[in-house]
Structures are given as C-alpha cells and as structure tokens.
Tab-separated table of C-alpha atoms in Angstrom:
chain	number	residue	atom	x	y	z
A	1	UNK	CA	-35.877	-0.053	25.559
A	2	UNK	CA	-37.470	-3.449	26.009
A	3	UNK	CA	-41.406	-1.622	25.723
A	4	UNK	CA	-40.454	-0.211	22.510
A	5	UNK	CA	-41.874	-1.901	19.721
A	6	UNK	CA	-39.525	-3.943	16.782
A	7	UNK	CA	-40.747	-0.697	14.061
A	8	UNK	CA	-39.818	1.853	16.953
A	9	UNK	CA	-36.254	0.425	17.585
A	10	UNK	CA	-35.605	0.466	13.664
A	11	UNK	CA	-36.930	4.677	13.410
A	12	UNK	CA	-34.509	5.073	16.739
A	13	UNK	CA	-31.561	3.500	15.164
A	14	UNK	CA	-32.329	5.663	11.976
A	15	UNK	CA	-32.391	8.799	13.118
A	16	UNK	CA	-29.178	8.103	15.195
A	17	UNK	CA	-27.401	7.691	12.269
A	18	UNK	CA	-28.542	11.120	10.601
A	19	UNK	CA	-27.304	12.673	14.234
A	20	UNK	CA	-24.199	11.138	13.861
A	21	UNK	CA	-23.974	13.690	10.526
A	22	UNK	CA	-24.369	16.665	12.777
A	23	UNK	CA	-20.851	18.653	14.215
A	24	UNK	CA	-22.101	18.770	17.848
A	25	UNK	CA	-22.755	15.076	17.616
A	26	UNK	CA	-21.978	13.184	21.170
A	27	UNK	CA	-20.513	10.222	18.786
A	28	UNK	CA	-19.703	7.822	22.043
A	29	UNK	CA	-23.340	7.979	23.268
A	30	UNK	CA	-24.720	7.725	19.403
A	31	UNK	CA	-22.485	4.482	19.366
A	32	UNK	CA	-23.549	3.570	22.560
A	33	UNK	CA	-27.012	3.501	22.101
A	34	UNK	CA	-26.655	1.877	18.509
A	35	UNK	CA	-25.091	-0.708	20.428
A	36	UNK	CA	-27.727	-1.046	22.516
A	37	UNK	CA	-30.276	-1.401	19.893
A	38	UNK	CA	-28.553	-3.791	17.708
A	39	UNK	CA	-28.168	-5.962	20.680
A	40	UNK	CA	-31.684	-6.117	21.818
A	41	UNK	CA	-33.082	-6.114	18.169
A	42	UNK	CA	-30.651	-9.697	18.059
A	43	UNK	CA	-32.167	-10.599	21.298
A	44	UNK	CA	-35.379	-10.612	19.988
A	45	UNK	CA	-34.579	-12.311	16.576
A	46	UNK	CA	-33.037	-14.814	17.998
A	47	UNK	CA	-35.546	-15.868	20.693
A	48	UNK	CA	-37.908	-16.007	17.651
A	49	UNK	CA	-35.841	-17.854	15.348
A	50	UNK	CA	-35.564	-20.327	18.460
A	51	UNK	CA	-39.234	-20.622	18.356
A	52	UNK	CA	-39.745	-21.134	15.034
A	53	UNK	CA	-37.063	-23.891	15.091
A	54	UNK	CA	-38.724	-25.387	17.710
A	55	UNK	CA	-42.360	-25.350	16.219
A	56	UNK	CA	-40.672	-26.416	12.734
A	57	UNK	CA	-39.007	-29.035	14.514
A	58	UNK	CA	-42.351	-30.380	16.542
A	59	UNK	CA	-44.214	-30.072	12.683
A	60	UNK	CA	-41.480	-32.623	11.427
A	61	UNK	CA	-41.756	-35.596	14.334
A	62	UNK	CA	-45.065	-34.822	13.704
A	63	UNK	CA	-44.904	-35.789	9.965
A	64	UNK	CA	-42.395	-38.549	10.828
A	65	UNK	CA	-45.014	-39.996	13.094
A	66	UNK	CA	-48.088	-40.120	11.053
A	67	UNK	CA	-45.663	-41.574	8.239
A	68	UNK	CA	-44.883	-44.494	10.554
A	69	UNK	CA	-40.921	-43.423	10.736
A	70	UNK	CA	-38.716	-42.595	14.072
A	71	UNK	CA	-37.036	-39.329	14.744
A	72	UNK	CA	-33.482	-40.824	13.608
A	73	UNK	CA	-33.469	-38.344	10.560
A	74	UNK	CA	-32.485	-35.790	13.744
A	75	UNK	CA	-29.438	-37.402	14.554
A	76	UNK	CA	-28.276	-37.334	11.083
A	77	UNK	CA	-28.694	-33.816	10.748
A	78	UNK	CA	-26.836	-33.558	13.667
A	79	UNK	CA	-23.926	-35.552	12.511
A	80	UNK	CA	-24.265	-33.965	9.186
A	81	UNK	CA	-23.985	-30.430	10.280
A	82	UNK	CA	-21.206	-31.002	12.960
A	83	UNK	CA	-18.917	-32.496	10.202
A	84	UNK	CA	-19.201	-28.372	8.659
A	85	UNK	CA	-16.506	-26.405	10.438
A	86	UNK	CA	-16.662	-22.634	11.390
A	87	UNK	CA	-14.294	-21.778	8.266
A	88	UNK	CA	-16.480	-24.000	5.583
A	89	UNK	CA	-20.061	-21.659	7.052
A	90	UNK	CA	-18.776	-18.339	6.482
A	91	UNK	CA	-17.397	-19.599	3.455
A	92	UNK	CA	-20.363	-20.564	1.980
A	93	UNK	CA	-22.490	-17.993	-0.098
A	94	UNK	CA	-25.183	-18.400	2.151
A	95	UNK	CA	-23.496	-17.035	4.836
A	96	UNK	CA	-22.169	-14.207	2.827
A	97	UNK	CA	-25.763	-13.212	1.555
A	98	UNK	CA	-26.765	-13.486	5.294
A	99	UNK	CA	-24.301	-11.089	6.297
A	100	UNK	CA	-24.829	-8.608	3.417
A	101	UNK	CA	-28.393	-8.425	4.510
A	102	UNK	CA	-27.420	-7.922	7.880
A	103	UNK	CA	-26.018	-5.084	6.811
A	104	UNK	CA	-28.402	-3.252	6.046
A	105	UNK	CA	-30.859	-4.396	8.851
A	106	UNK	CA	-28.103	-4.108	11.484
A	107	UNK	CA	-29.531	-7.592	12.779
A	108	UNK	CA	-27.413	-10.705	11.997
A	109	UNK	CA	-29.806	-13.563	13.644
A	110	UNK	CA	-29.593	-14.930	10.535
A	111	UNK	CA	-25.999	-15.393	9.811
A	112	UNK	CA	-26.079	-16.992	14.008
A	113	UNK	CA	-28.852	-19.686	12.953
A	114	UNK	CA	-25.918	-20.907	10.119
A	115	UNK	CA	-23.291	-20.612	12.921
A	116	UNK	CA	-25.145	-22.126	15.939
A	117	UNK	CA	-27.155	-24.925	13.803
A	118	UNK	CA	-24.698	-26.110	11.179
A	119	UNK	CA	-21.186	-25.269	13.667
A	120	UNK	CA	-20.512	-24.410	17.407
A	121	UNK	CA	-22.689	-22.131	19.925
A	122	UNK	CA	-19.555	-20.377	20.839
A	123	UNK	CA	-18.927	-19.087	16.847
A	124	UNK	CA	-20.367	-15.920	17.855
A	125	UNK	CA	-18.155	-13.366	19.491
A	126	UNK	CA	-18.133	-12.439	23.162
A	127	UNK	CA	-19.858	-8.852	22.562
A	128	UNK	CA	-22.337	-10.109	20.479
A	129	UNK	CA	-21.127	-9.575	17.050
A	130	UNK	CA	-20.815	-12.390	14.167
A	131	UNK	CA	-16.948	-13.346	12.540
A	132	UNK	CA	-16.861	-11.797	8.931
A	133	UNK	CA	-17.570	-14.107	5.933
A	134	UNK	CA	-13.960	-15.283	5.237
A	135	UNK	CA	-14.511	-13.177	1.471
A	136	UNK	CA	-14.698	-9.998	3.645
A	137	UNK	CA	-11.718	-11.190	6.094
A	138	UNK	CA	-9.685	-11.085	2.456
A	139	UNK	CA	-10.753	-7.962	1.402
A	140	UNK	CA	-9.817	-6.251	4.405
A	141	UNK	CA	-6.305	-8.121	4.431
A	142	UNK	CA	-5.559	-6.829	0.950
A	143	UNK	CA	-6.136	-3.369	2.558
A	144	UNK	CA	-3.182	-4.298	4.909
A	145	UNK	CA	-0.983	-5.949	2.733
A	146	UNK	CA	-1.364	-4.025	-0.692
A	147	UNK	CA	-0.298	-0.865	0.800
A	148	UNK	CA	3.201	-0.724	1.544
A	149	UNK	CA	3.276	2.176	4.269
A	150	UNK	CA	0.368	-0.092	6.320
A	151	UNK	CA	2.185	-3.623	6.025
A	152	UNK	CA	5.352	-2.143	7.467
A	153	UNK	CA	3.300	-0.462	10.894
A	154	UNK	CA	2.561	-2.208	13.831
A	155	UNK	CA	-1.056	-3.205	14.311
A	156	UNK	CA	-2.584	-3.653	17.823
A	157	UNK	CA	-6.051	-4.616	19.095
A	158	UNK	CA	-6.418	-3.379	22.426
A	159	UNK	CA	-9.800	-1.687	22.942
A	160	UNK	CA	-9.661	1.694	24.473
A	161	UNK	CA	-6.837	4.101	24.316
A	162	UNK	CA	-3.625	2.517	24.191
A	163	UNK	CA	-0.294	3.410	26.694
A	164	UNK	CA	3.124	2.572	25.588
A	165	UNK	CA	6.192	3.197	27.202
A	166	UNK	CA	9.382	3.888	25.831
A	167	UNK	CA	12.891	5.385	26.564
A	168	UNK	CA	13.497	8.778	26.697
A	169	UNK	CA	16.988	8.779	27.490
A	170	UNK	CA	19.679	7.220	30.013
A	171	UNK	CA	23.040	7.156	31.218
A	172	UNK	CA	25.476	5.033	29.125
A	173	UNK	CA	27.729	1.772	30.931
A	174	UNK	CA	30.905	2.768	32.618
A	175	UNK	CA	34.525	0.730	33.970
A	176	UNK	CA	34.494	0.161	37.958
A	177	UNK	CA	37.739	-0.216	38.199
A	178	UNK	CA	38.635	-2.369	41.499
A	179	UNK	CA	39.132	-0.611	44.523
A	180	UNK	CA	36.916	2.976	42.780
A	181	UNK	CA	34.053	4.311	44.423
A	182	UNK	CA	30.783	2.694	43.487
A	183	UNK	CA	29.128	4.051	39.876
A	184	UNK	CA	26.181	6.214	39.895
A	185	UNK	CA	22.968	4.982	39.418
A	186	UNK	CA	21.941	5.280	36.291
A	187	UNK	CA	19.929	7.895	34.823
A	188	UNK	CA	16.586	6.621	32.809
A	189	UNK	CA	13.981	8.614	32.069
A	190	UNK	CA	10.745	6.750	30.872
A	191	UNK	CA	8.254	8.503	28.427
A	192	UNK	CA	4.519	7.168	27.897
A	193	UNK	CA	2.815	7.555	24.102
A	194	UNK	CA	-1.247	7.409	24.639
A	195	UNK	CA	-2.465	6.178	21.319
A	196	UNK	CA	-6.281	7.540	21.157
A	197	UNK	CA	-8.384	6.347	18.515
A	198	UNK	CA	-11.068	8.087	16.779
A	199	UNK	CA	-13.931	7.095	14.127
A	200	UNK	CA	-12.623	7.087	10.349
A	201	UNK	CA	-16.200	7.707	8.468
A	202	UNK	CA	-17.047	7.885	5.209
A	203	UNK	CA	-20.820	7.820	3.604
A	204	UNK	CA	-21.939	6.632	0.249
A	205	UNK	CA	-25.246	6.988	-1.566
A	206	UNK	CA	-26.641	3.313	-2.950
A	207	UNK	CA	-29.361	2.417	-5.196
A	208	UNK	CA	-32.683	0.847	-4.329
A	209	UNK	CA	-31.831	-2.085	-6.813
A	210	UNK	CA	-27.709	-2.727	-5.765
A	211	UNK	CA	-29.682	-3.158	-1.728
A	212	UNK	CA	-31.695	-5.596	-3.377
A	213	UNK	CA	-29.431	-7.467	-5.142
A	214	UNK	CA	-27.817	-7.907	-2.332
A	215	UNK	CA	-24.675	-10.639	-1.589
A	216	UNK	CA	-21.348	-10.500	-3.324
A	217	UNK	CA	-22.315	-7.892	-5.600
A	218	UNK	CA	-23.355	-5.557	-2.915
A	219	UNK	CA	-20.207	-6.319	-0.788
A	220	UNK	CA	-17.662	-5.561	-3.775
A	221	UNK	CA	-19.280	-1.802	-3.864
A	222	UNK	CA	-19.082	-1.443	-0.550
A	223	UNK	CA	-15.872	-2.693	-0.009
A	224	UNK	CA	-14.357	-1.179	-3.153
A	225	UNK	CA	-15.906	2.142	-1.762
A	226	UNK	CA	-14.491	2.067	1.410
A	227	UNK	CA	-11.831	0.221	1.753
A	228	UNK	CA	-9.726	2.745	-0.820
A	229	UNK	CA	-10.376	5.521	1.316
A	230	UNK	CA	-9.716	3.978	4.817
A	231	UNK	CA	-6.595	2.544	3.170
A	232	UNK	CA	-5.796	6.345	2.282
A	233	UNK	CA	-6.614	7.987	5.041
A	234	UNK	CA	-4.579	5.691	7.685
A	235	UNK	CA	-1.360	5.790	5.256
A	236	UNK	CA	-1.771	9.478	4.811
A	237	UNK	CA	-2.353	9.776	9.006
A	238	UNK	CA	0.630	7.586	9.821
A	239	UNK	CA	2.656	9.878	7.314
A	240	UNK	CA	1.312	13.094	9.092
A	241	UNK	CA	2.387	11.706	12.534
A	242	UNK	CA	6.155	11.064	11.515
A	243	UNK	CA	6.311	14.820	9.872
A	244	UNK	CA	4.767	15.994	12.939
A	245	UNK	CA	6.820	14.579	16.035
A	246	UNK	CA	8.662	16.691	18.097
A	247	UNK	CA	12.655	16.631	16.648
A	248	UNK	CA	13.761	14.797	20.421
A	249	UNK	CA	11.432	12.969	22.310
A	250	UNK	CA	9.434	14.452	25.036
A	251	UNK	CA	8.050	12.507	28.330
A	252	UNK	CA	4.516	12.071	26.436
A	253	UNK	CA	6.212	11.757	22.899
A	254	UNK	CA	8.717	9.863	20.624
A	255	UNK	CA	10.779	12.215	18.539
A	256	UNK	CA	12.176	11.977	14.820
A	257	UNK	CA	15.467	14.041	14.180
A	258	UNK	CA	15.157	15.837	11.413
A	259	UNK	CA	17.854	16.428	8.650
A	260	UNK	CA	17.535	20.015	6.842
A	261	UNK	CA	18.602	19.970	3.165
A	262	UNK	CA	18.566	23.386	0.528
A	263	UNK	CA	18.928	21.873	-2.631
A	264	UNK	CA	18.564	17.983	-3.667
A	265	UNK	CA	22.221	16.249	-3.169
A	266	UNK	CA	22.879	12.377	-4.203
A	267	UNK	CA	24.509	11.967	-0.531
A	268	UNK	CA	21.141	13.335	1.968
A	269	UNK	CA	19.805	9.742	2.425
A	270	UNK	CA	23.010	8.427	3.403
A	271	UNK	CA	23.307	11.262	5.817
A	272	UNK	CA	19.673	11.248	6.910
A	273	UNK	CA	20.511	6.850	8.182
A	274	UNK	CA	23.541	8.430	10.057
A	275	UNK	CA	20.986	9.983	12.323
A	276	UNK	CA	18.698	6.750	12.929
A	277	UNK	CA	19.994	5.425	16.890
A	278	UNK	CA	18.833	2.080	16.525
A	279	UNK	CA	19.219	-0.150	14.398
A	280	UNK	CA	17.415	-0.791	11.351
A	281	UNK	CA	16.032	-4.569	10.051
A	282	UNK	CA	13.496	-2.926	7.281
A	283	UNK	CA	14.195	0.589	6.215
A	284	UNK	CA	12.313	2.143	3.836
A	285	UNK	CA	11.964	5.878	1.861
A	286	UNK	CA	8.733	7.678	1.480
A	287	UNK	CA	8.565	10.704	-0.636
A	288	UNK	CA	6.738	11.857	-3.353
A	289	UNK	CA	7.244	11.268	-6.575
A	290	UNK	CA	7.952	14.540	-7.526
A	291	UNK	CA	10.883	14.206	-4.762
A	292	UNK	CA	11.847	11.024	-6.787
A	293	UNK	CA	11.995	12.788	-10.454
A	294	UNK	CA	14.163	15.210	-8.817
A	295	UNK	CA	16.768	13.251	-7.395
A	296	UNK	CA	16.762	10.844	-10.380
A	297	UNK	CA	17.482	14.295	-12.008
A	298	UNK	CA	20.213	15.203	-9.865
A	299	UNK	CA	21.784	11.314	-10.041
A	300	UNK	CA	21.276	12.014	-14.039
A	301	UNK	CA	23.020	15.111	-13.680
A	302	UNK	CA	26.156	14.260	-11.564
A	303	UNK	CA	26.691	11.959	-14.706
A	304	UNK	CA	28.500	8.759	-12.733
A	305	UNK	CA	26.692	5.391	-11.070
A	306	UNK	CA	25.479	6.525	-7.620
A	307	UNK	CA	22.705	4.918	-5.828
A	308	UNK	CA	20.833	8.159	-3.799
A	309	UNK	CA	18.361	5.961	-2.523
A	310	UNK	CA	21.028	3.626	-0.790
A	311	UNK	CA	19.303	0.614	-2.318
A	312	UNK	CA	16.270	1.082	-0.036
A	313	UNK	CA	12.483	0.151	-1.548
A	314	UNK	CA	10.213	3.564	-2.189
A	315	UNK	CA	7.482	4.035	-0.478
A	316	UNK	CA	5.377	6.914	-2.598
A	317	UNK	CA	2.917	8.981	-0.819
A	318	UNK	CA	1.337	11.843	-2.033
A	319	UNK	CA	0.519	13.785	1.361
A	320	UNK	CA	4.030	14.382	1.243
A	321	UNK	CA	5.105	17.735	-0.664
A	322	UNK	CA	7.796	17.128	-3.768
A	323	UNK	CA	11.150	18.696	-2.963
A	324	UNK	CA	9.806	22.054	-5.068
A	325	UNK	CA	6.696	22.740	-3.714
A	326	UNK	CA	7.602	21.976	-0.324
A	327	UNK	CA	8.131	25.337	2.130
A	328	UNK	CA	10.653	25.925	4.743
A	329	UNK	CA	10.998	23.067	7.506
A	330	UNK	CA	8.078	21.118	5.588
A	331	UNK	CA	9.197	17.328	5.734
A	332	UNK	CA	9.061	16.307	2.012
A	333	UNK	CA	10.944	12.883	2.773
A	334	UNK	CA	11.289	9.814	5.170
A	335	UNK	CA	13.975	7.478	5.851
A	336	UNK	CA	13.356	4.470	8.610
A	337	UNK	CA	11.433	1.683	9.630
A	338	UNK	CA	7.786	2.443	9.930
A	339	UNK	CA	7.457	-0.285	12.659
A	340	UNK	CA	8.188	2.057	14.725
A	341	UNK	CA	4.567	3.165	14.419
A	342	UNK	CA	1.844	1.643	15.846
A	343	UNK	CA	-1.775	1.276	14.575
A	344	UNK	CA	-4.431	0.043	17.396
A	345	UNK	CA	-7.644	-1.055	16.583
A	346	UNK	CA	-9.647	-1.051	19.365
A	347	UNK	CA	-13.100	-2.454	17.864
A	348	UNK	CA	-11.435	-4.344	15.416
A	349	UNK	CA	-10.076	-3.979	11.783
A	350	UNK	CA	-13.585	-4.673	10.139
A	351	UNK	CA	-15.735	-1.534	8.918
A	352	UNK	CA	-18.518	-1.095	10.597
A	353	UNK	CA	-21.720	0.031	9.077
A	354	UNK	CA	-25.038	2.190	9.424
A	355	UNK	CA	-28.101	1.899	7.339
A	356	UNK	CA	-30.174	4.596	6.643
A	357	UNK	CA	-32.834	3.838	4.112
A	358	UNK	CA	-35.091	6.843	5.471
A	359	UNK	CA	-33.141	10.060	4.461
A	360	UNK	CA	-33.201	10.159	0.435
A	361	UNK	CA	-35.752	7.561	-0.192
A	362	UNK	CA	-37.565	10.206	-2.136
A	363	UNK	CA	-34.660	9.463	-5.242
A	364	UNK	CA	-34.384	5.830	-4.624
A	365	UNK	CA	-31.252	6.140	-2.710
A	366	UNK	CA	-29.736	4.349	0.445
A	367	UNK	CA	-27.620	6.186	2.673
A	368	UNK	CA	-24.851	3.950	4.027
A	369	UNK	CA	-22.175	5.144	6.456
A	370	UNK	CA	-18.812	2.768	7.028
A	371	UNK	CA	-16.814	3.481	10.128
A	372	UNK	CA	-13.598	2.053	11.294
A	373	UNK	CA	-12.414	2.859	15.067
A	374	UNK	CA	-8.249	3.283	14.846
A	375	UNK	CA	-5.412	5.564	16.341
A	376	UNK	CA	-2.136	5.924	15.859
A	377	UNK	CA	1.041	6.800	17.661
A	378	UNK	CA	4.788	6.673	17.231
A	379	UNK	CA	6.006	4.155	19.908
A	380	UNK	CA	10.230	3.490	19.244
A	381	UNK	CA	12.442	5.976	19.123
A	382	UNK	CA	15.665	6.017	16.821
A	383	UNK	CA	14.158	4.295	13.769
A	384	UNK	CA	12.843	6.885	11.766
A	385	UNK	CA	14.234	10.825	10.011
A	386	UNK	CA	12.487	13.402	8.928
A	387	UNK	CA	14.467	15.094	5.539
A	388	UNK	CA	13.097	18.792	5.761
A	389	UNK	CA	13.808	21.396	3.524
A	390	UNK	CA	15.711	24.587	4.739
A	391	UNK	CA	15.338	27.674	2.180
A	392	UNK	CA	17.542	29.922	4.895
C-alpha cells in the first residue's frame, strides 16, 4: 500500500465503497481495507502538514531576523494556544468546517493540525480517528434522548460481539432446622446472550453545490438524513427483539412471557405486570396507536373512570400491529422496562461515512453512504411482557 500513489489510494477507496453496494460483499474486509487506507492517507497528510509547518515556521524566524526582532512571538503563540482547551477547538466553526470536509475526503489531517497545534497531542483517539465537533456530539445525543424507546435501553461500547450472562433459573432459600440433614445445593443454571452487531447503512444522493458549501449546512443534511432513519431502525429492531424472544428463557436466550388476549379488556395491562418477576423502577407501554384508540374505546365504552394503562407513559411504535390488524400470537403490545435491553456499540455511536464522488458524477450528484456498527440483545429476564393476541 505504501508504493501506491496519493490519486491511486483515493480510486481504491472509491471503488470499495461501490463493492460495499453489492449482496456478496465481504463487508469486514471492505472495512478493513478502508481502514487501512484512511490511515495511511492520514499518515501521509500529516507528515506533510509537519513539513510545511516546519518550513512556514523557518520562513517566519527568517522574517523576524532580517526585521531585527527575536523569536519571542513563538512563545506567545504557544501560551496563546495552550490557554484553548479540547472542548473550545471542536467548538469552533473552524473545526466543524474541517471535519465536514473530512468527510468527504475521508482524511482529517486537518481537523489534527487544530487539535495538536492549538490543544494537546493526545486529542486524537487511540485508533486514529478525530473526537466529533461538539455540534455533531449534540446531534447524535438528541437521537438518544428524543426517542423514548432508545433513552430507556441500555447502551454499551464494547467493541466486538458482546457476552452477557444472566439467570436462567435456580432453586429458591429453604429452613435448616437444627439438628436436619444439610440442604441441597442449590440449583442455578446460568444462560449467556451474545449480542452481535452488524452495519446499519443507509445512502443518500447530494448535490455538487451542498459538497461545496460545505460546514454546518452540509452537516444538518446529513445528519437530518440519517440520523431519522438510524433512530428508526434501532427503535423498530429493539421492538422486534422483545416480540421475538422465546416465551421462557433458554441457555443462549432471555425470555418474555407472553399474555394472550381475544378481545381488548380495560384489566390486560394490569394482568400483563402480574407476569413481570422482577421488579420494575421504569415501566413503560409500547403499542400502536391504533392499539391505543381501541382501548380508549373500550375505557369509553365501559362508561366509569378506569385507568387501562395503569398510569404508565406510552411509548408509540408503529412496527407494532394495532390490536385489529394484528394475527394470531402477533405481539401488538409491551409492558416493562426496556432496560432490560441492551444496545452495544462497538465502533462507537457516531455515523460513519463513505464518499463516493465517482459513481453519478455524470448528473452532478455525490453518493454518500452513513454507517453505524450496533447490536442488540435482551440481557435481564423478568422485566418485560409480550400482550399477544389469541383469535382461538
């Protein structure tokens, strides 16, 4: 890689990005070798911006030497730049604009110069990879916190696929009375959730002009873009993975009893909690709101002041089937604490993105791919029910 030229490792990392497209796609070797490019194509900036400090540097003693002055101008730089802390750089708009345009040249040398000349060498991240403009770090927040089914979930960090144990079941406490034989060792039997992630992609098609605008204005389309469907699709997954546990838990999985229901009754969430083991500090219901019109129909109906929803906040979500569309056994309602979930984030909770400026250039187009690396798993038993309907 190090004999191919600076226009050969941009083509490479190109056409990567249209085989990441493909079905057959080998996605950890694409990512691997992206890697690999990005990190030698900031190798190479950065021993050149080094240089060109340098030589700028040499011009200006230079300068100060004909002129008759010393080199103390250096020292106040120095003390000038060290009074900016990490926070204040990537707050600035320089920064920002430096990290929109590394974007879309997948080399950030320029956002390290601000970190490395006006803050601390050790700003930049152990694998190479530059903190976030603090705008960005809020952006992706408000993904967290805006959503109510994402707030409640655990989030983790732990790169690779993540193992958690948990209880499957054991034998209860007993009386020894004095004198009795000894008590039997209890009974435990440990299950183990693997949590592994996968790449949430979505592509987006970008004029020639937003790319060159650049900055804020290019970050709010992105992130607007993006950040509304990863938002989406990770609700809609940790949804999917309640409705889909096993009904007891299993050596390799948690399960979520399930309580069947024929026709809507003002008493089913009450009866659905009586089935959660542990117990609960921040219960929630999510349902459609075609589920909620038709138990606000039924509490209507029944014609006295009943609370169906046991005073518990609603959680809508439209994966979810209303009571009436829903089949037999489909889960159109959940009752629990959604920490029971947990979300890992192996690379991080920042999307990631690819460039590809080659592909539709013939309509002044930009091809720009965001990817977030995430799994997630049900890790605690007892805290959440599946309400299912049951037609029979």
């Amino acid at each position: 890689m190090n004999k191919k030229t600076y226009e050969e490792l941009i083509e490479r990392r190109s056409a990567l990005g249209a085989a990441a497209d493909q079905e057959d796609a080998d996605l950890d070797a694409i990512e691997k070798e992206i890697r690999e490019i990005n990190e030698e194509l900031e190798r190479r900036a950065a021993e050149k911006a080094d240089r060109d400090a340098a030589e700028q540097k040499r011009e200006e003693l230079r300068k100060l030497v004909a002129n008759g002055a010393g080199v103390s101008c250096e020292s106040k730089t120095k003390e000038r730049n060290q009074n900016m802390d990490i926070k204040e750089i990537r707050s600035s708009k320089e920064y920002m604009n430096a990290w929109a345009k590394g974007i879309m040249s997948g080399r950030y040398d320029e956002c390290r110069t601000l970190l490395t000349e006006n803050g601390s060498a050790n700003a930049v991240e152990g694998d190479g990879l530059v903190p976030v403009p603090t705008y960005v770090e809020e952006r992706i927040q408000g993904i967290f916190e805006r959503n109510e089914i994402l707030r409640r979930v655990r989030r983790t960090y732990f790169r690779g696929n993540l193992r958690v144990g948990f209880e499957v079941s054991s034998t209860g406490a007993t009386i020894h009375a004095e004198g009795d034989e000894a008590i039997a060792d209890e009974e435990l039997v440990i299950g183990v959730v693997e949590i592994i992630s996968g790449m949430i992609k979505k592509t987006i098609l970008v004029t020639d002009e937003l790319v060159d605008i650049g900055g804020q204005a290019l970050l709010d389309y992105l992130f607007d873009e993006f950040e509304n469907k990863i938002e989406s699709y990770l609700a809609d997954g940790i949804v999917s993975a309640i409705a889909a546990a096993p009904a007891t838990s299993t050596p390799i999985a948690v399960g979520v009893p399930q309580y069947p229901v024929s026709v809507i009754t003002l008493d089913m969430v009450a009866q659905a909690l009586a089935l959660a083991e542990n117990t609960l500090t921040n219960p929630c219901l999510v349902m459609n709101r075609g589920t909620y019109a038709a138990i606000r129909a039924a509490q209507l109906a029944a014609n006295y002041a009943v609370d169906p929803f046991e005073g518990l906040p609603i959680v809508y979500n439209s994966s979810l089937p209303a009571f009436a569309d829903a089949n037999d056994n489909d889960v159109f309602m959940q009752v629990g604490d959604l920490d029971a979930v947990t979300v890992n984030f192996p690379a991080g909770d920042q999307v990631r993105f690819i460039y590809d400026p080659y592909t539709n250039a013939p309509a002044d187009l930009v091809r720009i791919t965001g990817k977030l690396y995430a799994g997630i798993g049900l890790t605690t038993p007892g805290k959440l029910v599946n309400i299912v309907k049951d037609t029979e």
